[in-house]
Protein backbone atom coordinates (compact mmCIF):
# COMPACT_ATOMS: atom_id res chain seq x y z
CA UNK A 1 0.00 0.00 0.00
CA UNK A 2 2.87 2.37 0.70
CA UNK A 3 4.53 1.56 -2.63
CA UNK A 4 7.66 0.06 -1.07
CA UNK A 5 8.94 -3.20 -2.54
CA UNK A 6 7.48 -5.98 -0.38
CA UNK A 7 10.74 -7.65 0.63
CA UNK A 8 12.50 -4.42 1.56
CA UNK A 9 9.40 -3.15 3.34
CA UNK A 10 8.84 -6.32 5.34
CA UNK A 11 12.43 -7.25 6.14
CA UNK A 12 13.90 -3.79 6.66
CA UNK A 13 11.52 -0.84 6.89
CA UNK A 14 9.21 -2.62 9.33
CA UNK A 15 12.17 -3.54 11.54
CA UNK A 16 13.45 0.03 11.35
CA UNK A 17 10.13 1.59 12.38
CA UNK A 18 9.58 -0.89 15.22
CA UNK A 19 13.07 -0.33 16.58
CA UNK A 20 12.67 3.43 16.43
CA UNK A 21 9.51 3.16 18.51
CA UNK A 22 11.24 0.93 21.06
CA UNK A 23 14.44 2.96 21.39
CA UNK A 24 13.26 5.18 24.28
CA UNK A 25 12.35 2.07 26.28
CA UNK A 26 15.57 0.31 25.35
CA UNK A 27 17.67 3.31 26.40
CA UNK A 28 15.78 3.56 29.68
CA UNK A 29 16.48 -0.11 30.42
CA UNK A 30 20.14 -0.26 29.45
CA UNK A 31 22.05 -2.39 28.90
CA UNK A 32 19.82 -3.51 26.04
CA UNK A 33 20.31 -5.06 22.64
CA UNK A 34 18.64 -5.55 19.28
CA UNK A 35 19.27 -8.87 17.54
CA UNK A 36 18.50 -8.82 13.82
CA UNK A 37 17.91 -12.15 12.10
CA UNK A 38 19.50 -11.69 8.70
CA UNK A 39 20.87 -14.35 6.35
CA UNK A 40 23.96 -15.44 4.47
CA UNK A 41 21.84 -14.60 1.43
CA UNK A 42 23.15 -11.05 1.88
CA UNK A 43 26.35 -12.25 0.19
CA UNK A 44 24.37 -12.68 -3.02
CA UNK A 45 22.78 -12.76 -5.40
CA UNK A 46 21.67 -9.19 -4.71
CA UNK A 47 19.99 -6.55 -6.85
CA UNK A 48 22.91 -4.11 -6.82
CA UNK A 49 26.42 -3.99 -5.44
CA UNK A 50 26.28 -0.21 -5.17
CA UNK A 51 24.78 -0.29 -1.68
CA UNK A 52 26.36 3.00 -0.64
CA UNK A 53 24.54 5.13 -3.19
CA UNK A 54 21.24 6.58 -2.00
CA UNK A 55 19.70 6.98 -5.46
CA UNK A 56 20.56 3.40 -6.42
CA UNK A 57 19.11 2.00 -3.19
CA UNK A 58 15.93 3.96 -3.72
CA UNK A 59 15.46 3.05 -7.37
CA UNK A 60 16.60 -0.56 -7.41
CA UNK A 61 15.69 -1.86 -3.95
CA UNK A 62 12.95 0.23 -2.37
CA UNK A 63 10.95 1.47 -5.38
CA UNK A 64 11.87 -0.72 -8.37
CA UNK A 65 9.86 -0.68 -11.57
CA UNK A 66 9.09 -4.38 -11.78
CA UNK A 67 6.16 -6.74 -11.38
CA UNK A 68 6.62 -10.49 -11.66
CA UNK A 69 10.12 -11.87 -11.20
CA UNK A 70 11.97 -14.99 -12.39
CA UNK A 71 13.43 -17.15 -9.63
CA UNK A 72 16.97 -15.73 -9.72
CA UNK A 73 15.68 -12.17 -9.66
CA UNK A 74 13.44 -13.02 -6.71
CA UNK A 75 16.44 -14.49 -4.88
CA UNK A 76 18.35 -11.26 -5.54
CA UNK A 77 15.50 -9.22 -4.08
CA UNK A 78 15.54 -11.41 -0.96
CA UNK A 79 19.33 -11.24 -0.72
CA UNK A 80 19.19 -7.46 -0.93
CA UNK A 81 16.63 -7.25 1.85
CA UNK A 82 18.93 -9.35 4.05
CA UNK A 83 21.81 -7.04 3.14
CA UNK A 84 19.69 -4.20 4.51
CA UNK A 85 19.26 -6.17 7.74
CA UNK A 86 23.00 -6.46 8.29
CA UNK A 87 23.59 -2.82 7.42
CA UNK A 88 20.80 -1.68 9.74
CA UNK A 89 22.18 -3.66 12.69
CA UNK A 90 25.66 -2.24 12.17
CA UNK A 91 24.49 1.37 11.95
CA UNK A 92 22.10 0.98 14.87
CA UNK A 93 24.99 -0.21 17.00
CA UNK A 94 27.18 2.69 15.88
CA UNK A 95 24.49 5.19 16.82
CA UNK A 96 23.21 3.65 20.04
CA UNK A 97 26.08 1.77 21.73
CA UNK A 98 26.98 4.89 23.70
CA UNK A 99 23.37 4.95 24.96
CA UNK A 100 23.65 1.38 26.24
CA UNK A 101 21.90 -0.27 23.28
CA UNK A 102 24.00 -2.66 21.18
CA UNK A 103 22.95 -4.44 18.01
CA UNK A 104 24.12 -7.37 15.92
CA UNK A 105 22.95 -9.44 12.96
CA UNK A 106 23.04 -13.18 12.35
CA UNK A 107 22.45 -16.03 9.95
CA UNK A 108 20.37 -18.76 11.64
CA UNK A 109 20.83 -21.43 8.95
CA UNK A 110 19.46 -22.16 5.50
CA UNK A 111 16.16 -23.86 4.60
CA UNK A 112 15.42 -24.94 8.17
CA UNK A 113 12.24 -27.05 8.22
CA UNK A 114 10.01 -24.58 10.01
CA UNK A 115 6.42 -23.84 9.02
CA UNK A 116 7.56 -21.06 6.68
CA UNK A 117 6.38 -23.07 3.67
CA UNK A 118 2.81 -23.46 4.96
CA UNK A 119 1.35 -21.30 2.18
CA UNK A 120 3.26 -22.92 -0.67
CA UNK A 121 2.09 -25.86 -2.74
CA UNK A 122 2.19 -29.39 -1.24
CA UNK A 123 5.19 -30.46 -3.31
CA UNK A 124 7.32 -27.59 -1.98
CA UNK A 125 6.19 -28.24 1.59
CA UNK A 126 7.04 -31.93 1.30
CA UNK A 127 10.46 -31.17 -0.21
CA UNK A 128 11.39 -28.68 2.51
CA UNK A 129 10.25 -30.82 5.42
CA UNK A 130 11.14 -34.34 4.36
CA UNK A 131 13.90 -34.01 1.77
CA UNK A 132 15.91 -30.80 2.15
CA UNK A 133 15.17 -30.64 5.88
CA UNK A 134 17.08 -33.88 6.43
CA UNK A 135 20.31 -32.14 5.42
CA UNK A 136 19.88 -28.77 7.15
CA UNK A 137 19.83 -27.60 10.75
CA UNK A 138 17.03 -28.66 13.05
CA UNK A 139 14.84 -25.96 14.55
CA UNK A 140 16.77 -26.24 17.83
CA UNK A 141 20.06 -25.89 16.00
CA UNK A 142 18.65 -22.99 14.01
CA UNK A 143 17.84 -21.04 17.16
CA UNK A 144 21.30 -21.47 18.68
CA UNK A 145 22.95 -18.52 16.96
CA UNK A 146 20.02 -16.25 17.80
CA UNK A 147 20.31 -17.28 21.45
CA UNK A 148 24.06 -16.71 21.39
CA UNK A 149 23.53 -13.18 20.14
CA UNK A 150 20.80 -12.57 22.70
CA UNK A 151 22.71 -13.91 25.70
CA UNK A 152 26.43 -13.30 25.08
CA UNK A 153 28.11 -10.32 26.76
CA UNK A 154 27.08 -7.17 24.88
CA UNK A 155 30.63 -6.13 24.11
CA UNK A 156 31.15 -9.45 22.32
CA UNK A 157 28.28 -9.11 19.87
CA UNK A 158 28.11 -5.32 19.43
CA UNK A 159 28.07 -4.39 15.76
CA UNK A 160 29.04 -7.86 14.61
CA UNK A 161 27.66 -10.53 12.28
CA UNK A 162 27.24 -14.08 13.56
CA UNK A 163 26.88 -17.49 11.93
CA UNK A 164 27.06 -20.91 13.61
CA UNK A 165 27.34 -19.17 16.99
CA UNK A 166 30.58 -17.48 15.94
CA UNK A 167 31.47 -14.00 14.80
CA UNK A 168 31.98 -14.03 11.03
CA UNK A 169 32.85 -11.46 8.41
CA UNK A 170 29.89 -9.99 6.59
CA UNK A 171 29.89 -8.89 2.94
CA UNK A 172 32.77 -6.60 1.99
CA UNK A 173 30.20 -4.34 0.32
CA UNK A 174 29.03 -3.26 3.77
CA UNK A 175 30.91 -0.19 4.95
CA UNK A 176 30.22 2.34 7.69
CA UNK A 177 29.48 4.97 5.06
CA UNK A 178 27.01 2.70 3.25
CA UNK A 179 25.24 1.86 6.50
CA UNK A 180 24.88 5.55 7.36
CA UNK A 181 23.49 6.23 3.89
CA UNK A 182 20.92 3.46 4.29
CA UNK A 183 19.83 4.84 7.66
CA UNK A 184 19.33 8.34 6.26
CA UNK A 185 17.42 7.01 3.25
CA UNK A 186 15.18 4.85 5.42
CA UNK A 187 14.31 7.85 7.56
CA UNK A 188 13.39 9.74 4.39
CA UNK A 189 11.23 6.89 3.10
CA UNK A 190 9.42 6.48 6.40
CA UNK A 191 8.70 10.21 6.48
CA UNK A 192 7.40 10.02 2.90
CA UNK A 193 4.98 7.13 3.37
CA UNK A 194 3.72 8.02 6.83
CA UNK A 195 2.14 11.31 7.85
CA UNK A 196 4.89 11.72 10.44
CA UNK A 197 8.32 10.16 10.78
CA UNK A 198 8.84 6.95 12.73
CA UNK A 199 10.19 8.82 15.73
CA UNK A 200 6.91 10.65 16.47
CA UNK A 201 4.93 7.57 17.41
CA UNK A 202 2.45 7.80 14.53
CA UNK A 203 2.13 4.86 12.16
CA UNK A 204 -0.88 5.95 10.11
CA UNK A 205 -0.14 5.57 6.39
CA UNK A 206 -1.07 8.39 4.09
CA UNK A 207 -4.60 8.04 2.82
CA UNK A 208 -5.62 5.67 5.63
CSV table of C-alpha atoms in Angstrom, one decimal:
chain,number,residue,atom,x,y,z
A,1,UNK,CA,0.0,0.0,0.0
A,2,UNK,CA,2.9,2.4,0.7
A,3,UNK,CA,4.5,1.6,-2.6
A,4,UNK,CA,7.7,0.1,-1.1
A,5,UNK,CA,8.9,-3.2,-2.5
A,6,UNK,CA,7.5,-6.0,-0.4
A,7,UNK,CA,10.7,-7.7,0.6
A,8,UNK,CA,12.5,-4.4,1.6
A,9,UNK,CA,9.4,-3.2,3.3
A,10,UNK,CA,8.8,-6.3,5.3
A,11,UNK,CA,12.4,-7.2,6.1
A,12,UNK,CA,13.9,-3.8,6.7
A,13,UNK,CA,11.5,-0.8,6.9
A,14,UNK,CA,9.2,-2.6,9.3
A,15,UNK,CA,12.2,-3.5,11.5
A,16,UNK,CA,13.4,0.0,11.3
A,17,UNK,CA,10.1,1.6,12.4
A,18,UNK,CA,9.6,-0.9,15.2
A,19,UNK,CA,13.1,-0.3,16.6
A,20,UNK,CA,12.7,3.4,16.4
A,21,UNK,CA,9.5,3.2,18.5
A,22,UNK,CA,11.2,0.9,21.1
A,23,UNK,CA,14.4,3.0,21.4
A,24,UNK,CA,13.3,5.2,24.3
A,25,UNK,CA,12.4,2.1,26.3
A,26,UNK,CA,15.6,0.3,25.3
A,27,UNK,CA,17.7,3.3,26.4
A,28,UNK,CA,15.8,3.6,29.7
A,29,UNK,CA,16.5,-0.1,30.4
A,30,UNK,CA,20.1,-0.3,29.4
A,31,UNK,CA,22.0,-2.4,28.9
A,32,UNK,CA,19.8,-3.5,26.0
A,33,UNK,CA,20.3,-5.1,22.6
A,34,UNK,CA,18.6,-5.5,19.3
A,35,UNK,CA,19.3,-8.9,17.5
A,36,UNK,CA,18.5,-8.8,13.8
A,37,UNK,CA,17.9,-12.1,12.1
A,38,UNK,CA,19.5,-11.7,8.7
A,39,UNK,CA,20.9,-14.4,6.4
A,40,UNK,CA,24.0,-15.4,4.5
A,41,UNK,CA,21.8,-14.6,1.4
A,42,UNK,CA,23.2,-11.1,1.9
A,43,UNK,CA,26.4,-12.2,0.2
A,44,UNK,CA,24.4,-12.7,-3.0
A,45,UNK,CA,22.8,-12.8,-5.4
A,46,UNK,CA,21.7,-9.2,-4.7
A,47,UNK,CA,20.0,-6.6,-6.9
A,48,UNK,CA,22.9,-4.1,-6.8
A,49,UNK,CA,26.4,-4.0,-5.4
A,50,UNK,CA,26.3,-0.2,-5.2
A,51,UNK,CA,24.8,-0.3,-1.7
A,52,UNK,CA,26.4,3.0,-0.6
A,53,UNK,CA,24.5,5.1,-3.2
A,54,UNK,CA,21.2,6.6,-2.0
A,55,UNK,CA,19.7,7.0,-5.5
A,56,UNK,CA,20.6,3.4,-6.4
A,57,UNK,CA,19.1,2.0,-3.2
A,58,UNK,CA,15.9,4.0,-3.7
A,59,UNK,CA,15.5,3.0,-7.4
A,60,UNK,CA,16.6,-0.6,-7.4
A,61,UNK,CA,15.7,-1.9,-3.9
A,62,UNK,CA,13.0,0.2,-2.4
A,63,UNK,CA,11.0,1.5,-5.4
A,64,UNK,CA,11.9,-0.7,-8.4
A,65,UNK,CA,9.9,-0.7,-11.6
A,66,UNK,CA,9.1,-4.4,-11.8
A,67,UNK,CA,6.2,-6.7,-11.4
A,68,UNK,CA,6.6,-10.5,-11.7
A,69,UNK,CA,10.1,-11.9,-11.2
A,70,UNK,CA,12.0,-15.0,-12.4
A,71,UNK,CA,13.4,-17.1,-9.6
A,72,UNK,CA,17.0,-15.7,-9.7
A,73,UNK,CA,15.7,-12.2,-9.7
A,74,UNK,CA,13.4,-13.0,-6.7
A,75,UNK,CA,16.4,-14.5,-4.9
A,76,UNK,CA,18.4,-11.3,-5.5
A,77,UNK,CA,15.5,-9.2,-4.1
A,78,UNK,CA,15.5,-11.4,-1.0
A,79,UNK,CA,19.3,-11.2,-0.7
A,80,UNK,CA,19.2,-7.5,-0.9
A,81,UNK,CA,16.6,-7.3,1.9
A,82,UNK,CA,18.9,-9.3,4.0
A,83,UNK,CA,21.8,-7.0,3.1
A,84,UNK,CA,19.7,-4.2,4.5
A,85,UNK,CA,19.3,-6.2,7.7
A,86,UNK,CA,23.0,-6.5,8.3
A,87,UNK,CA,23.6,-2.8,7.4
A,88,UNK,CA,20.8,-1.7,9.7
A,89,UNK,CA,22.2,-3.7,12.7
A,90,UNK,CA,25.7,-2.2,12.2
A,91,UNK,CA,24.5,1.4,11.9
A,92,UNK,CA,22.1,1.0,14.9
A,93,UNK,CA,25.0,-0.2,17.0
A,94,UNK,CA,27.2,2.7,15.9
A,95,UNK,CA,24.5,5.2,16.8
A,96,UNK,CA,23.2,3.7,20.0
A,97,UNK,CA,26.1,1.8,21.7
A,98,UNK,CA,27.0,4.9,23.7
A,99,UNK,CA,23.4,4.9,25.0
A,100,UNK,CA,23.7,1.4,26.2
A,101,UNK,CA,21.9,-0.3,23.3
A,102,UNK,CA,24.0,-2.7,21.2
A,103,UNK,CA,23.0,-4.4,18.0
A,104,UNK,CA,24.1,-7.4,15.9
A,105,UNK,CA,22.9,-9.4,13.0
A,106,UNK,CA,23.0,-13.2,12.4
A,107,UNK,CA,22.5,-16.0,10.0
A,108,UNK,CA,20.4,-18.8,11.6
A,109,UNK,CA,20.8,-21.4,9.0
A,110,UNK,CA,19.5,-22.2,5.5
A,111,UNK,CA,16.2,-23.9,4.6
A,112,UNK,CA,15.4,-24.9,8.2
A,113,UNK,CA,12.2,-27.0,8.2
A,114,UNK,CA,10.0,-24.6,10.0
A,115,UNK,CA,6.4,-23.8,9.0
A,116,UNK,CA,7.6,-21.1,6.7
A,117,UNK,CA,6.4,-23.1,3.7
A,118,UNK,CA,2.8,-23.5,5.0
A,119,UNK,CA,1.3,-21.3,2.2
A,120,UNK,CA,3.3,-22.9,-0.7
A,121,UNK,CA,2.1,-25.9,-2.7
A,122,UNK,CA,2.2,-29.4,-1.2
A,123,UNK,CA,5.2,-30.5,-3.3
A,124,UNK,CA,7.3,-27.6,-2.0
A,125,UNK,CA,6.2,-28.2,1.6
A,126,UNK,CA,7.0,-31.9,1.3
A,127,UNK,CA,10.5,-31.2,-0.2
A,128,UNK,CA,11.4,-28.7,2.5
A,129,UNK,CA,10.3,-30.8,5.4
A,130,UNK,CA,11.1,-34.3,4.4
A,131,UNK,CA,13.9,-34.0,1.8
A,132,UNK,CA,15.9,-30.8,2.2
A,133,UNK,CA,15.2,-30.6,5.9
A,134,UNK,CA,17.1,-33.9,6.4
A,135,UNK,CA,20.3,-32.1,5.4
A,136,UNK,CA,19.9,-28.8,7.2
A,137,UNK,CA,19.8,-27.6,10.8
A,138,UNK,CA,17.0,-28.7,13.1
A,139,UNK,CA,14.8,-26.0,14.6
A,140,UNK,CA,16.8,-26.2,17.8
A,141,UNK,CA,20.1,-25.9,16.0
A,142,UNK,CA,18.6,-23.0,14.0
A,143,UNK,CA,17.8,-21.0,17.2
A,144,UNK,CA,21.3,-21.5,18.7
A,145,UNK,CA,23.0,-18.5,17.0
A,146,UNK,CA,20.0,-16.3,17.8
A,147,UNK,CA,20.3,-17.3,21.4
A,148,UNK,CA,24.1,-16.7,21.4
A,149,UNK,CA,23.5,-13.2,20.1
A,150,UNK,CA,20.8,-12.6,22.7
A,151,UNK,CA,22.7,-13.9,25.7
A,152,UNK,CA,26.4,-13.3,25.1
A,153,UNK,CA,28.1,-10.3,26.8
A,154,UNK,CA,27.1,-7.2,24.9
A,155,UNK,CA,30.6,-6.1,24.1
A,156,UNK,CA,31.2,-9.5,22.3
A,157,UNK,CA,28.3,-9.1,19.9
A,158,UNK,CA,28.1,-5.3,19.4
A,159,UNK,CA,28.1,-4.4,15.8
A,160,UNK,CA,29.0,-7.9,14.6
A,161,UNK,CA,27.7,-10.5,12.3
A,162,UNK,CA,27.2,-14.1,13.6
A,163,UNK,CA,26.9,-17.5,11.9
A,164,UNK,CA,27.1,-20.9,13.6
A,165,UNK,CA,27.3,-19.2,17.0
A,166,UNK,CA,30.6,-17.5,15.9
A,167,UNK,CA,31.5,-14.0,14.8
A,168,UNK,CA,32.0,-14.0,11.0
A,169,UNK,CA,32.8,-11.5,8.4
A,170,UNK,CA,29.9,-10.0,6.6
A,171,UNK,CA,29.9,-8.9,2.9
A,172,UNK,CA,32.8,-6.6,2.0
A,173,UNK,CA,30.2,-4.3,0.3
A,174,UNK,CA,29.0,-3.3,3.8
A,175,UNK,CA,30.9,-0.2,5.0
A,176,UNK,CA,30.2,2.3,7.7
A,177,UNK,CA,29.5,5.0,5.1
A,178,UNK,CA,27.0,2.7,3.2
A,179,UNK,CA,25.2,1.9,6.5
A,180,UNK,CA,24.9,5.5,7.4
A,181,UNK,CA,23.5,6.2,3.9
A,182,UNK,CA,20.9,3.5,4.3
A,183,UNK,CA,19.8,4.8,7.7
A,184,UNK,CA,19.3,8.3,6.3
A,185,UNK,CA,17.4,7.0,3.3
A,186,UNK,CA,15.2,4.9,5.4
A,187,UNK,CA,14.3,7.9,7.6
A,188,UNK,CA,13.4,9.7,4.4
A,189,UNK,CA,11.2,6.9,3.1
A,190,UNK,CA,9.4,6.5,6.4
A,191,UNK,CA,8.7,10.2,6.5
A,192,UNK,CA,7.4,10.0,2.9
A,193,UNK,CA,5.0,7.1,3.4
A,194,UNK,CA,3.7,8.0,6.8
A,195,UNK,CA,2.1,11.3,7.9
A,196,UNK,CA,4.9,11.7,10.4
A,197,UNK,CA,8.3,10.2,10.8
A,198,UNK,CA,8.8,6.9,12.7
A,199,UNK,CA,10.2,8.8,15.7
A,200,UNK,CA,6.9,10.7,16.5
A,201,UNK,CA,4.9,7.6,17.4
A,202,UNK,CA,2.5,7.8,14.5
A,203,UNK,CA,2.1,4.9,12.2
A,204,UNK,CA,-0.9,6.0,10.1
A,205,UNK,CA,-0.1,5.6,6.4
A,206,UNK,CA,-1.1,8.4,4.1
A,207,UNK,CA,-4.6,8.0,2.8
A,208,UNK,CA,-5.6,5.7,5.6
